[in-house]
Tab-separated table of C-alpha atoms in Angstrom:
chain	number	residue	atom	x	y	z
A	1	UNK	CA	2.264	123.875	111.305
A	2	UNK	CA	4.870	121.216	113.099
A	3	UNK	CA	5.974	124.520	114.896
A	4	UNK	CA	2.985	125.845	115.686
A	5	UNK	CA	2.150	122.519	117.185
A	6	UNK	CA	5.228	122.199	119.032
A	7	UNK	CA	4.823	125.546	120.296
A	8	UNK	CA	0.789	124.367	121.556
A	9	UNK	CA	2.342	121.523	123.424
A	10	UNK	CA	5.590	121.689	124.644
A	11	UNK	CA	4.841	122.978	128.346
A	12	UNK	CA	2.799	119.712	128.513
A	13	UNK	CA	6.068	117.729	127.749
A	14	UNK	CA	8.411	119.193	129.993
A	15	UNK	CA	5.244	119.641	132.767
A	16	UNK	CA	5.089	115.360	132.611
A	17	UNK	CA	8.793	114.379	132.180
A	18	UNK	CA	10.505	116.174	134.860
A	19	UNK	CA	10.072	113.936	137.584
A	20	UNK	CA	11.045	116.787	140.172
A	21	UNK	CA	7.799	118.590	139.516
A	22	UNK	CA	5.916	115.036	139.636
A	23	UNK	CA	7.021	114.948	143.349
A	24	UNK	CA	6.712	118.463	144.072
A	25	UNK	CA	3.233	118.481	143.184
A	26	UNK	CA	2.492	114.830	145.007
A	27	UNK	CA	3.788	116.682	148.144
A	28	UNK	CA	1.951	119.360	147.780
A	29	UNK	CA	-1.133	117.526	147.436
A	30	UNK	CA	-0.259	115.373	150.578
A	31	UNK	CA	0.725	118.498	152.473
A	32	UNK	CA	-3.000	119.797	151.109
A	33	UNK	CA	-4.578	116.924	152.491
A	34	UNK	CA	-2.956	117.220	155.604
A	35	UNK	CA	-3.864	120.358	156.254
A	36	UNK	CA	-7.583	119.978	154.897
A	37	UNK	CA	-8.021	117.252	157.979
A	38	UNK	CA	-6.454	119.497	160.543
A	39	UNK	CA	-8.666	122.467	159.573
A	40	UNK	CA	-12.233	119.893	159.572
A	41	UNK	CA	-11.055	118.763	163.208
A	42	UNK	CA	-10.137	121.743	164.535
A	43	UNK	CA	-11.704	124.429	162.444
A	44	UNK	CA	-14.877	123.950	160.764
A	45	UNK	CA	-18.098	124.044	163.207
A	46	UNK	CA	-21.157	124.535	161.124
A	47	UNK	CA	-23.077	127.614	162.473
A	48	UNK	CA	-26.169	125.244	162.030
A	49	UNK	CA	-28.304	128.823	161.439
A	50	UNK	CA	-30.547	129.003	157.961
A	51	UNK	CA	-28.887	131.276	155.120
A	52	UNK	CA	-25.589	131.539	157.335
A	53	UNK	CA	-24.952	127.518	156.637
A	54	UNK	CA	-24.573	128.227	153.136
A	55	UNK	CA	-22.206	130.980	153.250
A	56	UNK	CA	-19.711	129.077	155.540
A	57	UNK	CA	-19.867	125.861	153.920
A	58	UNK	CA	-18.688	127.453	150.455
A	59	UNK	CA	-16.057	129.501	152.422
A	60	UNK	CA	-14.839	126.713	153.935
A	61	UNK	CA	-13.848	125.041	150.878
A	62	UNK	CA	-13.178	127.923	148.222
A	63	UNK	CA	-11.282	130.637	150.552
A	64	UNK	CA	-8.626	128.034	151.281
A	65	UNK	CA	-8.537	127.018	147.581
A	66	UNK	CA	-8.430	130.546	146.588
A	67	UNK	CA	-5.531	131.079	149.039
A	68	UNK	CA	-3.628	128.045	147.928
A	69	UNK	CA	-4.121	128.760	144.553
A	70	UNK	CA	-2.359	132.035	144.985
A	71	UNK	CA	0.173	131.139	146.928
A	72	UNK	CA	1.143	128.233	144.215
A	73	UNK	CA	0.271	131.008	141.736
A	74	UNK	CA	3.326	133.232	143.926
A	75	UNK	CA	5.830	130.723	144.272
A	76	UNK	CA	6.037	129.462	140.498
A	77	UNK	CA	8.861	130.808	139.063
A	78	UNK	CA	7.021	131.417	135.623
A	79	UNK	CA	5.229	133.748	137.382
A	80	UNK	CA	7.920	136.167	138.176
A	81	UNK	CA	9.959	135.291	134.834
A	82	UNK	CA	6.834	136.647	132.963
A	83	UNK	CA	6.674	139.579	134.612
A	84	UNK	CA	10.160	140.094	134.208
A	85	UNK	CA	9.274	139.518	130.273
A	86	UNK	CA	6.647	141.935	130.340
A	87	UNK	CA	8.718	144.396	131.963
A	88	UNK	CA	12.051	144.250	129.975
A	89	UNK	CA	10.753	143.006	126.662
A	90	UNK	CA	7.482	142.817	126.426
A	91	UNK	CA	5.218	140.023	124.818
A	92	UNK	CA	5.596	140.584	121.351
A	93	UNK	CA	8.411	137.815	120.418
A	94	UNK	CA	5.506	135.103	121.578
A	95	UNK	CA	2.774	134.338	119.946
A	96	UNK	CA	-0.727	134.343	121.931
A	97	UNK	CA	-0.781	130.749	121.975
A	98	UNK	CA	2.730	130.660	123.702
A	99	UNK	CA	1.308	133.213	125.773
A	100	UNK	CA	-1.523	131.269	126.539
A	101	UNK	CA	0.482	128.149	127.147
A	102	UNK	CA	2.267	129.862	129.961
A	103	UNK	CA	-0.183	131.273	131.463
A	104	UNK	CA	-1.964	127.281	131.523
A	105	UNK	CA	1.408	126.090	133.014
A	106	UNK	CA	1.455	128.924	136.040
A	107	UNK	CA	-2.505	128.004	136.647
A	108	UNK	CA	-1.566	123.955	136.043
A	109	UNK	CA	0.598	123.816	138.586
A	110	UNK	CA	-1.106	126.460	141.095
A	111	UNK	CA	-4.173	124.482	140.736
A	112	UNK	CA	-2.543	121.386	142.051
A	113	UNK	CA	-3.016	122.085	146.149
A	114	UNK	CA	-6.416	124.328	145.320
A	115	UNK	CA	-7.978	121.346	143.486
A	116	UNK	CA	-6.917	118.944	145.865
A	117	UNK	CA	-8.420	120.705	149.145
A	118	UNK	CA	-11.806	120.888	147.110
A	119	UNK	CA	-11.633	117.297	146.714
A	120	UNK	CA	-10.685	116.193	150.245
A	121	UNK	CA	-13.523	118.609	151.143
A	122	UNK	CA	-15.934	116.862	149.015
A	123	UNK	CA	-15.259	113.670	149.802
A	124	UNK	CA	-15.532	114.299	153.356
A	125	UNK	CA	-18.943	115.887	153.012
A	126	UNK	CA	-18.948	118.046	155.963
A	127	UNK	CA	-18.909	121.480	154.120
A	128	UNK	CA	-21.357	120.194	151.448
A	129	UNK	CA	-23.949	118.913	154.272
A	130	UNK	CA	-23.726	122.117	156.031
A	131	UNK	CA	-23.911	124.628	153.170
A	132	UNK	CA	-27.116	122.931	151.708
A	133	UNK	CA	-28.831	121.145	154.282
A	134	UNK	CA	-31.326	123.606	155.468
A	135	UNK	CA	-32.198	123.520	150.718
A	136	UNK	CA	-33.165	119.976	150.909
A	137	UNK	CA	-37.185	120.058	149.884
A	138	UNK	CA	-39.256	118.610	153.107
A	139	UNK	CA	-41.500	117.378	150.334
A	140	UNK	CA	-38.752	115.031	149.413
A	141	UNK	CA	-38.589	113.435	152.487
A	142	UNK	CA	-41.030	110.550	153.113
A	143	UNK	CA	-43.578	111.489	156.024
A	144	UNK	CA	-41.780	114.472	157.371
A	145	UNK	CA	-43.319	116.717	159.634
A	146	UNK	CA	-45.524	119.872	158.167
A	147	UNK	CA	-44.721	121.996	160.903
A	148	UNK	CA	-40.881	121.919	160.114
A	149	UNK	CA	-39.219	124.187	157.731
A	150	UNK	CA	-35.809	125.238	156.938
A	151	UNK	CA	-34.496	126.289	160.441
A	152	UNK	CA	-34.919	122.946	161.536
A	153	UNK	CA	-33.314	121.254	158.395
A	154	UNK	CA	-30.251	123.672	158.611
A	155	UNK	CA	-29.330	122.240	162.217
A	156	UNK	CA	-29.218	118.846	160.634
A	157	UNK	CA	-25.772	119.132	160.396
A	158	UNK	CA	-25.214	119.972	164.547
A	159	UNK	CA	-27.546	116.942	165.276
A	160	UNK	CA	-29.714	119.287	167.396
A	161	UNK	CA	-33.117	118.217	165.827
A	162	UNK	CA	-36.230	117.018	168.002
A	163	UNK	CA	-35.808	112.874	168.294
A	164	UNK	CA	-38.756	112.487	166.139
A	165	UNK	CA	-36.853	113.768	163.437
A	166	UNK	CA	-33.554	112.179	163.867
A	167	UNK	CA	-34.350	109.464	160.941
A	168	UNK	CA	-34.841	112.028	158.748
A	169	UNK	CA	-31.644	113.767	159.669
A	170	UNK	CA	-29.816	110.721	158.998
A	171	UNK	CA	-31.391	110.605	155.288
A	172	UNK	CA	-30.761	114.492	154.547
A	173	UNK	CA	-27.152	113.549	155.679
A	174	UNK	CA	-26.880	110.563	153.713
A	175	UNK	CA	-28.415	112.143	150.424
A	176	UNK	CA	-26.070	115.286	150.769
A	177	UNK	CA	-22.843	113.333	151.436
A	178	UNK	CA	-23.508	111.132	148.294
A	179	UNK	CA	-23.817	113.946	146.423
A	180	UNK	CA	-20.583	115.671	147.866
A	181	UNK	CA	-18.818	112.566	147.213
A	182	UNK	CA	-19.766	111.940	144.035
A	183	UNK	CA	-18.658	115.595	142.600
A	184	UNK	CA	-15.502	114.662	144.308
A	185	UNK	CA	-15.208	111.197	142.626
A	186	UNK	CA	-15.956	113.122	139.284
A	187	UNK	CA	-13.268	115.852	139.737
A	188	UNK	CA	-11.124	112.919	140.428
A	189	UNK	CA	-12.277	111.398	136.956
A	190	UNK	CA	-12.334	114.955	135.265
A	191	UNK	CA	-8.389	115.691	136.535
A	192	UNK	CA	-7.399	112.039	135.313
A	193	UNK	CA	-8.538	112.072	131.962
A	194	UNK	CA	-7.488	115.568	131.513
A	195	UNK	CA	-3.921	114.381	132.564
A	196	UNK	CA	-4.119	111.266	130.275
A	197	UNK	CA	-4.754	113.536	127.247
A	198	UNK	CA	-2.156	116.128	128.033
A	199	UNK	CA	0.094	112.786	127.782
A	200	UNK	CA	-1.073	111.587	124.735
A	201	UNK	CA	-0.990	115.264	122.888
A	202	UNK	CA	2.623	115.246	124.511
A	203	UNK	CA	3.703	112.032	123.421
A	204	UNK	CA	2.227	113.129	119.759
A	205	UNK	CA	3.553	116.218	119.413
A	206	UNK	CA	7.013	116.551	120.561
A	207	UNK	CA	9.330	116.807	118.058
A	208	UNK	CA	12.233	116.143	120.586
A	209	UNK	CA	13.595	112.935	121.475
A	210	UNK	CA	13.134	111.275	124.476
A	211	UNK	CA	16.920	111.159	125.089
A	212	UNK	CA	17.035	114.857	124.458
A	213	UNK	CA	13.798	116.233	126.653
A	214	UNK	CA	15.842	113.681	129.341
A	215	UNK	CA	19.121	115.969	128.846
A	216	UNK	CA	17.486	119.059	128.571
A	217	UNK	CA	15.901	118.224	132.027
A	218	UNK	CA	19.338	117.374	133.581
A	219	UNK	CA	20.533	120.800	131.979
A	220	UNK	CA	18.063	122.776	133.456
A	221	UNK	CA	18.111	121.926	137.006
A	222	UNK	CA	21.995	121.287	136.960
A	223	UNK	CA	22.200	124.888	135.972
A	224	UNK	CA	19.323	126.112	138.465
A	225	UNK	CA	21.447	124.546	141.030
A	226	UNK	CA	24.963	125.455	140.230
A	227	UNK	CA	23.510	129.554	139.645
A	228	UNK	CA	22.371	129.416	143.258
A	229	UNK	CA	24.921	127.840	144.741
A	230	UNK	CA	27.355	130.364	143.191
A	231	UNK	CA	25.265	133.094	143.783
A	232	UNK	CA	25.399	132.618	147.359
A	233	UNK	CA	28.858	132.184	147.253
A	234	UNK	CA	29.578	135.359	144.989
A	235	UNK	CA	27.605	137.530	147.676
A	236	UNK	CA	28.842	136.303	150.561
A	237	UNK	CA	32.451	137.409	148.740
A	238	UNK	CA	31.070	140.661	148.011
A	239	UNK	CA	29.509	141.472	150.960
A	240	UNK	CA	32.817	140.364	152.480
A	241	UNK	CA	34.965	142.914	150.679
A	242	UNK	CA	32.515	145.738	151.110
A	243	UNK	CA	31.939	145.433	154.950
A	244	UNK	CA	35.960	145.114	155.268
A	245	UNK	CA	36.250	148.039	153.239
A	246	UNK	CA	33.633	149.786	155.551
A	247	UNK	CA	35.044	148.748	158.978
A	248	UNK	CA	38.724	147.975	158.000
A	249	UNK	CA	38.265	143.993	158.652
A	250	UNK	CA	35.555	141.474	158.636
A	251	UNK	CA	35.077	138.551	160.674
A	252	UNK	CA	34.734	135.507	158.659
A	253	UNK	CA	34.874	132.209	160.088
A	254	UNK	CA	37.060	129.264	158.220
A	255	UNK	CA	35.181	127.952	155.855
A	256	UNK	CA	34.409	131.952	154.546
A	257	UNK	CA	37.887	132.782	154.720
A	258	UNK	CA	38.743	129.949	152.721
A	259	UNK	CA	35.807	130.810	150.006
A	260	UNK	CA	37.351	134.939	150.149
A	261	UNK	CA	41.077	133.504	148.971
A	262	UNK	CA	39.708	130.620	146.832
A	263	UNK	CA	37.805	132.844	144.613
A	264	UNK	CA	38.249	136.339	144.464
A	265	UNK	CA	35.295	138.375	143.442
A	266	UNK	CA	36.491	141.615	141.188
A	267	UNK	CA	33.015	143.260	140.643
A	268	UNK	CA	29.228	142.312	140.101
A	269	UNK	CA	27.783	141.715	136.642
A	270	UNK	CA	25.911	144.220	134.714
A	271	UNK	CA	22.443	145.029	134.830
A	272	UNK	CA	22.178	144.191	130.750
A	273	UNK	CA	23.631	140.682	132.102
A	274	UNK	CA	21.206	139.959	134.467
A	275	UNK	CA	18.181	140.967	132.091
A	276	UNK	CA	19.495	138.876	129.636
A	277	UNK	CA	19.372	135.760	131.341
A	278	UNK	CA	16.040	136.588	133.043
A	279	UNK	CA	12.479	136.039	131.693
A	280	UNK	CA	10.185	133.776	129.743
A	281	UNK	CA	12.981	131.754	127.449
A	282	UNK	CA	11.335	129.809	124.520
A	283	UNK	CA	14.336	126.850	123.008
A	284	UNK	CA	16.248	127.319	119.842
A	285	UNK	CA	18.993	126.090	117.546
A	286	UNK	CA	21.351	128.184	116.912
A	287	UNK	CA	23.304	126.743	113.541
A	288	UNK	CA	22.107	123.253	114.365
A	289	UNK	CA	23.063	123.134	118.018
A	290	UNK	CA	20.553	123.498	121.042
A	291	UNK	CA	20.602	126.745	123.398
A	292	UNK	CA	18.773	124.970	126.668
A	293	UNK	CA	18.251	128.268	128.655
A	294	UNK	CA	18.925	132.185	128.860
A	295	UNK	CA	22.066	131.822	130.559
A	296	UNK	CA	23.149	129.512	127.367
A	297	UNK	CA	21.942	131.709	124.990
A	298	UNK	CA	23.811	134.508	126.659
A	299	UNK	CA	27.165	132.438	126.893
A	300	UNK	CA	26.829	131.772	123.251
A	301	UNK	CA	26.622	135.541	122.886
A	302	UNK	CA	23.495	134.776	121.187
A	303	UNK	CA	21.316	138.145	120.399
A	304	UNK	CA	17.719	138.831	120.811
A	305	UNK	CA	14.684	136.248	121.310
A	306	UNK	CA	12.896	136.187	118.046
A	307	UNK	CA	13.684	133.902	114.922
A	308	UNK	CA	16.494	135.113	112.846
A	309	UNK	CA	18.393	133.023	109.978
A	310	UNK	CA	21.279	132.265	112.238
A	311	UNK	CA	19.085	131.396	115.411
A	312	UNK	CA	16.083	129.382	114.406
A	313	UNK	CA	13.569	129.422	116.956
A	314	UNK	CA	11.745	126.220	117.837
A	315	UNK	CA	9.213	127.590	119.796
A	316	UNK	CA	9.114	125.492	122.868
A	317	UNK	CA	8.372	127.039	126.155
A	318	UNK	CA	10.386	125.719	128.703
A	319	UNK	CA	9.057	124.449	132.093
């Protein structure tokens, strides 16, 4: 059951306590919000036209949600290790609520920029007031004029309205933007306490200590880093040798001439090796000790990625 939990939960830990996700995603929502301003100055003009108001309004704030949401959706890394886990191994070493967990960390994060363009939106009000202006009842409206009907009410938002209905344009606009506002107060509200329980189950249900979710974090993107930075090095090497090889020389500047003689590059790694430190990897203890990654597991010479009585799976998905 303590596994099972751990297993429920852990993507909520690591999601929380890695501080370099915590300011990725406050960037992207600032980056959202600048670009949600930009687009209502420059972009959005109401058609102020009955059944085409409605249309535009909701485009205006779910087609750029829907596109941000992919595109966080494309550039999670998650997204491509799963794949790659599909691919290679499949899915059966997780269990469907790992599965499920991953798949709530890929939309989690994705929904970060989405969620915070819909709010912006909102609280603006000047998608909302267009896309529902010309619904507003005239019955609602105190004293409003029999012989106006929806085409009127739907260039509310344009401010092209006869001058004996301008007071009542200013109500409509009122009404509508406190109701914008207040769905965006309450997505606000919704996120927060969402957030604040995700915390609490985290804070519960880690079996991990502090110290060692701290470490594990350090590990993680130390080795992210280092694997890059080497990788780039190793085929800029290669590439080296091969166009030499092609053309008889190659013409490196210093600092790659320096990189060809300070570390010579025999060969490139096998496919096996590169599957085996790519996918989905869930942590374990092997004999006691901690394997923090693929690439760990692999140096280890650790086999395989279900439990076995020499590696004992603790079923934590990694972030």
């Amino acid at each position: 059951m303590a596994a099972l939990i751990a297993e429920n939960f852990r993507f909520l830990s690591l999601f929380f306590k890695s501080k370099d996700v915590m300011i990725f995603n406050g960037l992207v929502a600032l980056g959202t919000v600048g670009s949600e301003e930009l687009f209502s100055v420059v972009a959005f003009h109401c058609p102020c036209s009955p059944a085409r108001n409605y249309i535009y309004g909701l485009a205006a704030i779910g087609v750029p949600a829907l596109a941000l949401f992919l595109i966080g959706v494309i550039w999670n890394n998650h997204t491509w290790n799963l794949v790659a886990e599909c691919h290679k191994r499949g899915i059966k070493n997780f269990s469907a609520a790992a599965t499920f967990l991953l798949f709530g960390s890929i939309m989690g994060r994705a929904a970060v920029a989405p969620v915070t363009w819909s709010v912006i939106s909102l609280l603006r009000g000047e998608a909302y007031i267009c896309a529902l202006s010309e619904f507003v009842k005239p019955s609602s409206l105190d004293k409003f004029p029999a012989e106006y009907g929806a085409e009127v009410l739907a260039r509310f938002p344009c401010k092209d309205v006869p001058a004996n209905l301008t007071k009542f344009r200013d109500e409509v606009t009122r009404r509508l933007r406190y109701e914008s506002q207040l769905f965006g107060w309450l997505i606000i509200g919704i996120v927060a306490v969402l957030v604040f329980l995700t915390k609490c189950l985290k804070h519960c249900c880690s079996p991990l200590s502090y110290r060692q979710e701290a470490y594990w974090a350090q590990y993680r993107s130390n080795e992210d880093k280092l694997f890059r930075r080497t990788a780039e090095v190793h085929s800029r090497i290669l590439a080296a040798k091969n166009v030499k090889q092609f053309f008889g020389f190659v013409a490196l500047d210093k600092e790659e001439k320096e990189l060809v003689q300070e570390f010579p590059v025999e060969g490139v790694q096998p496919s096996p090796q590169w599957n085996a430190i790519t996918g989905v990897y869930i942590y374990r203890e092997n004999k006691g000790f901690p394997l923090y990654s693929r690439l760990h597991k692999w140096a280890k010479g650790v086999e395989g990625n279900g439990p076995s009585p020499e590696a004992h799976e603790m079923l934590f998905l990694t972030s």
